[in-house]
C-alpha cells in the first residue's frame, strides 16, 4: 500500500507541475502576443511610453513593499499555522504606512519629470493592484501552492493581454494606452479577488492577534539591506529605458521594450518550470541542514536553467526577424541589432538566479546585496563610456556586463560556502 500511495503522490505532484507550467506558459504566450500586437497596432512612441510606465511601476513596487517579503518568506515557514496571520497583518500595516509616505512623493517626482496627466492618473491604482497581487502570489508560492499562484498570475497578466489583443484587432479605437490601462486595472481587481478567496482557504490563523511591531521592526532591518540592493538592481532595469530615450529617442525605447518583452519571457518560463518548485525545496533542505540534497537541487537547477536559456536564445533570435516583418514597422527592424545583447543579458541574469536562490536559502545575504549594489555603478560607467562609440547598443551591452558581474560574484560565494558545508553565515 505504501508504494502505491507514494506513486499516487508523485503522480499528483507531476500533474500539478505540468498544470503550473501550462498556466505559466499560457501567461507567457499571451504576453508574448500582446507585445507584438501592441507594436503592430500602436505607434512606436506609445509603445515607448508604455515601457517607461511599466518600468516605473516595477520600481515603485519595491518602494511601497520595502522588500519585506524577503524576511516574511523565511519566517512564515518556521512558525505554526496559527501564527502566520499575525505576520501577514503586520506586513499589511507596514505597507499601508509606506503608501502614505512614498506615494505622494513618487507622484510629485513623476510630475516634475513631465509625465502626462493621463499616465499619472493610472499610476496609483495600477501600482496598488500590482503590489497586492504580487505579494499574494509570493505567499502562495512560499506555502507551496504554485498552481493557485499561476492561476492568479494568468488572470493578472494574461487575461487583460488577451482582451487587449482582441480589441486592437476588432476596434481601431481601442488601439491606445488608455484602453490598455483600463483592462490592466480590471484584471488586477479580478486577480486580487481570486487571491483573497484562495488565501482564505489556506490554514492560516492568528489574524485576531495584535500586530507585533517588534517583529515588524526586525523585518525592516533585515529587508532594508535587501531593499538597497534591489533598488540598485531595479535601478539598472529602469534607468536603461530612460537612458535609451536619451540616446535614441522615444521610438527607440519602443523597439527596446519590444525586445525586452520577448527576452523577459525566458524568466517567466524558468519561474514556472524550475524556480517556483526548487526554491521552497532549497529552503527546506537548508533549514534541515540537508546539504547534500540542497547541492543536488542546485545542480539540477543549473543544468535545467542553462539548457532552457540556450534553447530560448537560439529559437527567439531565429524567429524574431519573421515576427518583425509581420509587425511591418521600420523602426523595429532597424533596431534588431539590439536584440542579441538584450537576450544575452536575459540569459546571464537567468543563470545568475541559480546561485542567488542557493545563497538565499542558506541565509547568506551579503554576496547578493553587494553584487547588486556593485552592478549599478558598473552599469552607469559602462553605459556612459560605451555610448560615445556604440550609441544605443551601449545600454544592452552594459546590462550584460552588469549581470555577468552579479552572476560571477554569487557563483563564487556559493562555491566557497558549499565547499565548507558550513552553517549559514555571511560571506562577501
XYZ file of C-alpha atoms in Angstrom:
428
model
C 0.000 0.000 0.000
C 2.821 2.414 0.861
C 4.462 2.182 -2.599
C 1.036 2.742 -4.195
C 0.409 5.831 -2.087
C 3.899 7.109 -2.886
C 3.264 6.538 -6.574
C -0.040 8.414 -6.388
C 1.621 11.318 -4.596
C 4.282 11.518 -7.311
C 1.600 11.365 -9.994
C -0.343 14.203 -8.383
C 2.827 16.244 -7.924
C 3.771 15.685 -11.560
C 0.308 16.678 -12.743
C 0.441 19.814 -10.603
C 3.803 20.710 -12.051
C 2.553 20.233 -15.614
C -0.539 22.328 -14.859
C 1.628 25.028 -13.320
C 3.929 25.061 -16.344
C 0.904 25.131 -18.646
C -0.602 28.122 -16.853
C 2.694 29.992 -16.819
C 3.281 29.142 -20.453
C -0.213 30.389 -21.269
C 0.578 33.645 -19.496
C 3.903 33.810 -21.303
C 2.247 33.215 -24.679
C -0.419 35.866 -24.150
C 2.148 38.439 -23.036
C 4.350 37.499 -25.974
C 1.482 38.014 -28.414
C 0.397 41.207 -26.681
C 3.743 42.930 -27.086
C 3.794 42.168 -30.811
C 0.213 43.257 -31.407
C 0.989 46.391 -29.404
C 3.952 47.051 -31.696
C 1.843 46.395 -34.815
C -1.232 48.458 -33.953
C 0.069 51.202 -31.651
C 2.521 53.925 -32.575
C 6.152 53.280 -31.518
C 6.062 56.418 -29.347
C 3.125 54.992 -27.358
C 4.961 51.670 -27.016
C 7.908 53.631 -25.636
C 5.747 55.435 -23.082
C 4.164 52.107 -22.110
C 7.667 50.766 -21.471
C 8.595 53.724 -19.292
C 5.317 53.349 -17.365
C 5.753 49.628 -16.656
C 9.391 50.071 -15.635
C 8.424 52.820 -13.199
C 5.591 50.696 -11.772
C 8.013 47.836 -11.143
C 10.476 50.178 -9.436
C 7.684 51.635 -7.319
C 6.704 48.156 -6.100
C 9.925 47.960 -4.125
C 9.474 51.353 -2.519
C 5.967 50.572 -1.229
C 6.814 46.960 -0.357
C 10.231 47.565 1.197
C 11.241 44.057 0.055
C 9.626 42.871 3.297
C 8.688 39.565 1.650
C 12.368 38.576 1.789
C 12.082 38.439 5.573
C 8.491 37.175 5.692
C 9.019 34.224 3.350
C 11.694 32.806 5.646
C 9.850 33.493 8.878
C 6.445 32.173 7.848
C 7.802 28.689 7.160
C 9.338 28.413 10.618
C 6.196 29.130 12.686
C 2.961 27.249 13.290
C -0.111 27.930 11.172
C -1.869 29.840 13.961
C 0.879 32.495 13.945
C 1.004 33.222 10.226
C -1.993 35.545 10.120
C -0.410 37.917 12.620
C 2.710 38.079 10.445
C 0.695 38.912 7.348
C -1.274 41.544 9.250
C 1.990 43.139 10.300
C 3.101 43.281 6.667
C -0.207 44.879 5.652
C 0.116 47.552 8.338
C 3.673 48.350 7.284
C 2.712 48.655 3.616
C -0.189 50.945 4.499
C 2.199 53.330 6.239
C 4.617 53.166 3.322
C 1.889 54.151 0.861
C 1.081 57.243 2.910
C 4.732 58.301 2.801
C 6.007 57.088 -0.564
C 3.109 57.511 -2.994
C 2.698 61.329 -2.775
C 6.458 61.792 -3.130
C 6.604 59.412 -6.090
C 3.763 61.160 -7.917
C 5.380 64.566 -7.316
C 8.663 63.340 -8.815
C 6.862 61.960 -11.875
C 5.065 65.280 -12.340
C 8.410 67.063 -12.277
C 9.685 64.604 -14.906
C 6.931 65.707 -17.261
C 4.590 62.722 -17.144
C 1.197 63.329 -18.761
C -1.891 63.693 -16.580
C -3.330 60.536 -18.138
C -0.374 58.347 -17.113
C -0.269 59.914 -13.640
C -3.947 59.099 -13.057
C -3.346 55.428 -13.842
C -0.151 55.152 -11.810
C -1.531 54.865 -8.247
C -4.310 52.286 -8.838
C -2.135 50.067 -11.009
C 0.750 50.272 -8.537
C -1.514 49.268 -5.633
C -3.103 46.368 -7.527
C 0.200 45.054 -8.842
C 1.709 45.238 -5.367
C -1.155 43.411 -3.662
C -1.333 40.670 -6.281
C 2.422 40.228 -6.303
C 2.529 39.722 -2.534
C -0.347 37.231 -2.660
C 1.435 35.252 -5.388
C 4.641 35.216 -3.360
C 2.742 33.955 -0.323
C 1.104 31.160 -2.322
C 4.463 30.079 -3.759
C 6.164 30.060 -0.357
C 3.312 27.935 1.014
C 3.791 25.554 -1.954
C 0.503 26.435 -3.673
C 2.157 27.099 -7.023
C -0.870 26.211 -9.118
C -3.048 28.806 -7.394
C -0.234 31.345 -7.805
C -0.090 30.586 -11.518
C -3.846 30.930 -11.911
C -3.837 34.358 -10.265
C -0.834 35.324 -12.381
C -2.709 34.384 -15.545
C -5.705 36.456 -14.504
C -3.443 39.349 -13.520
C -1.198 39.392 -16.598
C -2.640 37.106 -19.254
C -6.366 37.834 -19.239
C -6.155 41.544 -19.995
C -3.473 40.922 -22.623
C -5.923 38.644 -24.483
C -8.661 41.239 -24.199
C -6.321 43.995 -25.410
C -5.269 41.979 -28.459
C -8.910 41.234 -29.326
C -9.864 44.910 -29.038
C -6.893 46.078 -31.091
C -7.800 43.650 -33.872
C -11.546 44.346 -33.885
C -11.781 48.032 -32.973
C -9.327 50.654 -34.241
C -10.487 52.993 -31.454
C -9.127 50.519 -28.908
C -5.575 50.981 -30.095
C -4.422 53.395 -27.401
C -2.835 53.341 -23.945
C -5.961 54.385 -22.027
C -7.840 51.269 -23.144
C -4.863 49.138 -22.147
C -4.776 50.766 -18.704
C -8.497 50.131 -18.148
C -8.054 46.452 -18.976
C -4.988 46.280 -16.715
C -6.963 47.632 -13.752
C -9.924 45.301 -14.342
C -7.638 42.266 -14.476
C -5.857 43.415 -11.320
C -9.161 43.655 -9.452
C -10.184 40.163 -10.598
C -6.798 38.676 -9.635
C -6.978 40.373 -6.245
C -10.430 38.919 -5.539
C -9.256 35.457 -6.595
C -6.139 35.749 -4.433
C -8.140 36.758 -1.352
C -10.503 33.828 -1.878
C -7.609 31.367 -2.106
C -5.733 32.752 0.899
C -8.898 32.395 2.996
C -8.907 28.683 2.184
C -5.371 28.141 3.419
C -4.687 27.057 7.024
C -3.601 30.498 8.182
C -4.654 31.521 11.681
C -3.799 34.267 14.115
C -5.484 37.144 12.286
C -7.027 38.364 15.556
C -3.668 38.619 17.291
C -2.223 42.096 17.787
C 0.500 43.290 15.439
C 3.955 42.516 16.762
C 5.697 45.788 15.921
C 8.969 44.491 17.327
C 8.847 41.695 14.731
C 7.965 44.240 12.041
C 10.954 46.397 13.007
C 13.175 43.340 12.864
C 11.842 42.605 9.391
C 12.540 46.167 8.288
C 16.139 45.923 9.476
C 16.619 42.638 7.628
C 14.837 43.800 4.485
C 16.486 47.232 4.400
C 19.783 45.838 3.174
C 17.959 43.782 0.557
C 15.960 46.849 -0.417
C 19.104 48.851 -1.139
C 20.463 46.057 -3.315
C 17.106 45.511 -5.030
C 16.695 49.213 -5.757
C 20.184 49.178 -7.244
C 19.311 46.201 -9.453
C 15.917 47.587 -10.434
C 17.589 50.938 -10.940
C 19.523 49.350 -13.789
C 16.323 47.882 -15.248
C 14.543 51.225 -15.010
C 17.317 53.627 -15.963
C 18.025 51.589 -19.097
C 14.768 52.743 -20.699
C 15.253 56.386 -19.750
C 18.876 56.253 -20.937
C 17.764 54.629 -24.169
C 15.331 57.521 -24.663
C 18.187 59.971 -24.232
C 20.375 58.140 -26.739
C 17.863 57.208 -29.429
C 14.529 58.867 -28.709
C 11.176 57.515 -27.544
C 10.687 55.377 -30.691
C 13.922 53.537 -29.930
C 12.573 52.919 -26.435
C 9.552 51.323 -28.114
C 11.795 48.925 -30.043
C 13.847 48.222 -26.922
C 10.666 47.488 -24.950
C 9.542 45.062 -27.660
C 12.843 43.174 -27.460
C 12.738 43.185 -23.657
C 9.217 41.765 -23.827
C 10.491 38.862 -25.891
C 13.579 38.232 -23.750
C 11.708 38.504 -20.446
C 9.547 35.510 -21.312
C 12.585 33.382 -20.530
C 12.374 34.214 -16.832
C 8.614 33.594 -16.776
C 9.145 30.087 -18.103
C 12.018 29.410 -15.693
C 9.961 30.649 -12.754
C 7.179 28.254 -13.692
C 9.178 25.180 -14.587
C 12.261 25.433 -12.395
C 12.494 28.099 -9.699
C 8.985 28.006 -8.192
C 9.466 24.297 -7.378
C 13.152 24.268 -6.449
C 13.031 27.401 -4.290
C 10.817 26.003 -1.453
C 12.767 22.728 -1.547
C 16.077 24.581 -1.185
C 14.801 26.495 1.833
C 13.539 23.284 3.425
C 16.796 21.366 2.820
C 18.891 24.237 4.147
C 16.710 24.651 7.236
C 17.148 20.933 7.969
C 20.874 21.124 7.141
C 20.429 18.559 4.365
C 23.314 19.999 2.388
C 23.748 17.036 0.043
C 20.124 17.307 -1.059
C 20.458 21.082 -1.378
C 23.567 20.703 -3.533
C 21.793 18.214 -5.802
C 18.873 20.607 -6.164
C 21.202 23.474 -7.097
C 22.990 21.323 -9.667
C 19.676 20.289 -11.201
C 18.537 23.940 -11.280
C 21.728 24.980 -13.046
C 21.543 22.436 -15.873
C 17.810 22.990 -16.389
C 18.284 26.766 -16.454
C 21.250 26.592 -18.817
C 19.523 24.239 -21.255
C 16.292 26.238 -21.355
C 18.177 29.544 -21.671
C 20.359 28.428 -24.571
C 17.381 26.925 -26.409
C 15.335 30.055 -25.838
C 18.117 32.331 -27.068
C 18.598 30.372 -30.289
C 14.897 29.996 -31.106
C 13.983 33.610 -30.326
C 16.934 35.016 -32.287
C 15.975 32.857 -35.274
C 12.250 33.642 -35.276
C 12.284 37.305 -34.292
C 13.095 38.698 -37.786
C 9.985 36.991 -39.178
C 7.843 38.475 -36.411
C 9.291 41.925 -37.028
C 8.447 41.551 -40.711
C 4.828 40.876 -39.664
C 4.809 43.961 -37.428
C 5.849 45.864 -40.554
C 7.358 48.956 -38.965
C 10.827 50.022 -39.954
C 11.771 51.323 -36.501
C 11.721 47.786 -35.074
C 13.530 46.158 -37.954
C 16.215 48.850 -37.930
C 16.799 48.252 -34.217
C 17.151 44.444 -34.455
C 20.860 44.737 -33.681
C 19.877 45.439 -30.088
C 18.286 42.021 -29.572
C 21.367 39.731 -29.381
C 22.643 41.818 -26.471
C 19.199 42.033 -24.860
C 18.735 38.242 -24.913
C 22.322 37.658 -23.750
C 21.654 39.909 -20.772
C 18.459 37.954 -20.037
C 20.305 34.616 -20.196
C 23.095 35.862 -17.938
C 20.529 37.116 -15.442
C 18.663 33.790 -15.548
C 21.777 31.671 -14.916
C 22.772 34.028 -12.107
C 19.498 33.277 -10.339
C 20.688 29.737 -9.565
C 23.432 30.764 -7.089
C 21.113 33.574 -5.961
C 18.480 31.108 -4.747
C 21.155 28.805 -3.321
C 22.644 31.608 -1.233
C 19.255 32.934 -0.192
C 18.119 29.509 1.009
C 21.213 29.255 3.233
C 20.571 32.704 4.683
C 23.748 34.115 3.133
C 22.683 37.571 2.073
C 25.798 39.709 1.770
C 27.013 38.401 -1.623
C 23.550 39.065 -3.040
C 23.434 42.565 -1.604
C 26.992 43.542 -2.506
C 26.781 42.209 -6.060
C 23.576 44.130 -6.780
C 24.931 47.359 -5.349
C 28.221 46.994 -7.255
C 26.380 46.354 -10.523
C 24.704 49.778 -10.593
C 27.866 51.917 -10.867
C 29.292 49.354 -13.307
C 26.202 49.836 -15.475
C 26.369 53.625 -15.269
C 30.087 53.796 -16.053
C 29.861 51.214 -18.840
C 26.898 52.907 -20.495
C 28.499 56.332 -20.264
C 31.756 55.092 -21.787
C 30.182 52.914 -24.496
C 27.554 55.456 -25.519
C 30.252 57.543 -27.190
C 31.141 54.753 -29.611
C 28.164 52.368 -29.634
C 25.188 54.749 -29.234
C 22.007 52.788 -28.279
C 23.925 49.480 -28.077
C 25.677 50.840 -25.004
C 22.600 50.126 -22.870
C 22.120 46.355 -23.504
C 25.898 45.767 -23.596
C 26.229 47.412 -20.185
C 23.279 45.370 -18.911
C 25.123 42.204 -19.947
C 28.318 43.373 -18.235
C 26.418 44.149 -15.013
C 24.551 40.824 -14.948
C 27.786 38.947 -15.637
C 29.383 40.615 -12.621
C 26.414 39.635 -10.458
C 26.422 36.039 -11.734
C 30.148 35.519 -11.108
C 30.025 37.148 -7.670
C 27.147 34.942 -6.476
C 28.580 31.775 -8.025
C 31.949 32.247 -6.314
C 30.267 32.997 -2.981
C 28.133 29.869 -3.226
C 31.096 27.678 -4.138
C 33.036 28.949 -1.120
C 30.052 28.327 1.132
C 29.287 24.877 -0.224
C 32.916 23.777 -0.079
C 32.901 24.216 3.677
C 29.448 22.661 4.245
C 29.140 25.452 6.743
C 26.183 26.633 8.737
C 24.636 29.835 7.358
C 26.927 32.782 7.718
C 27.581 35.873 5.660
C 30.431 35.905 3.216
C 31.242 38.623 0.784
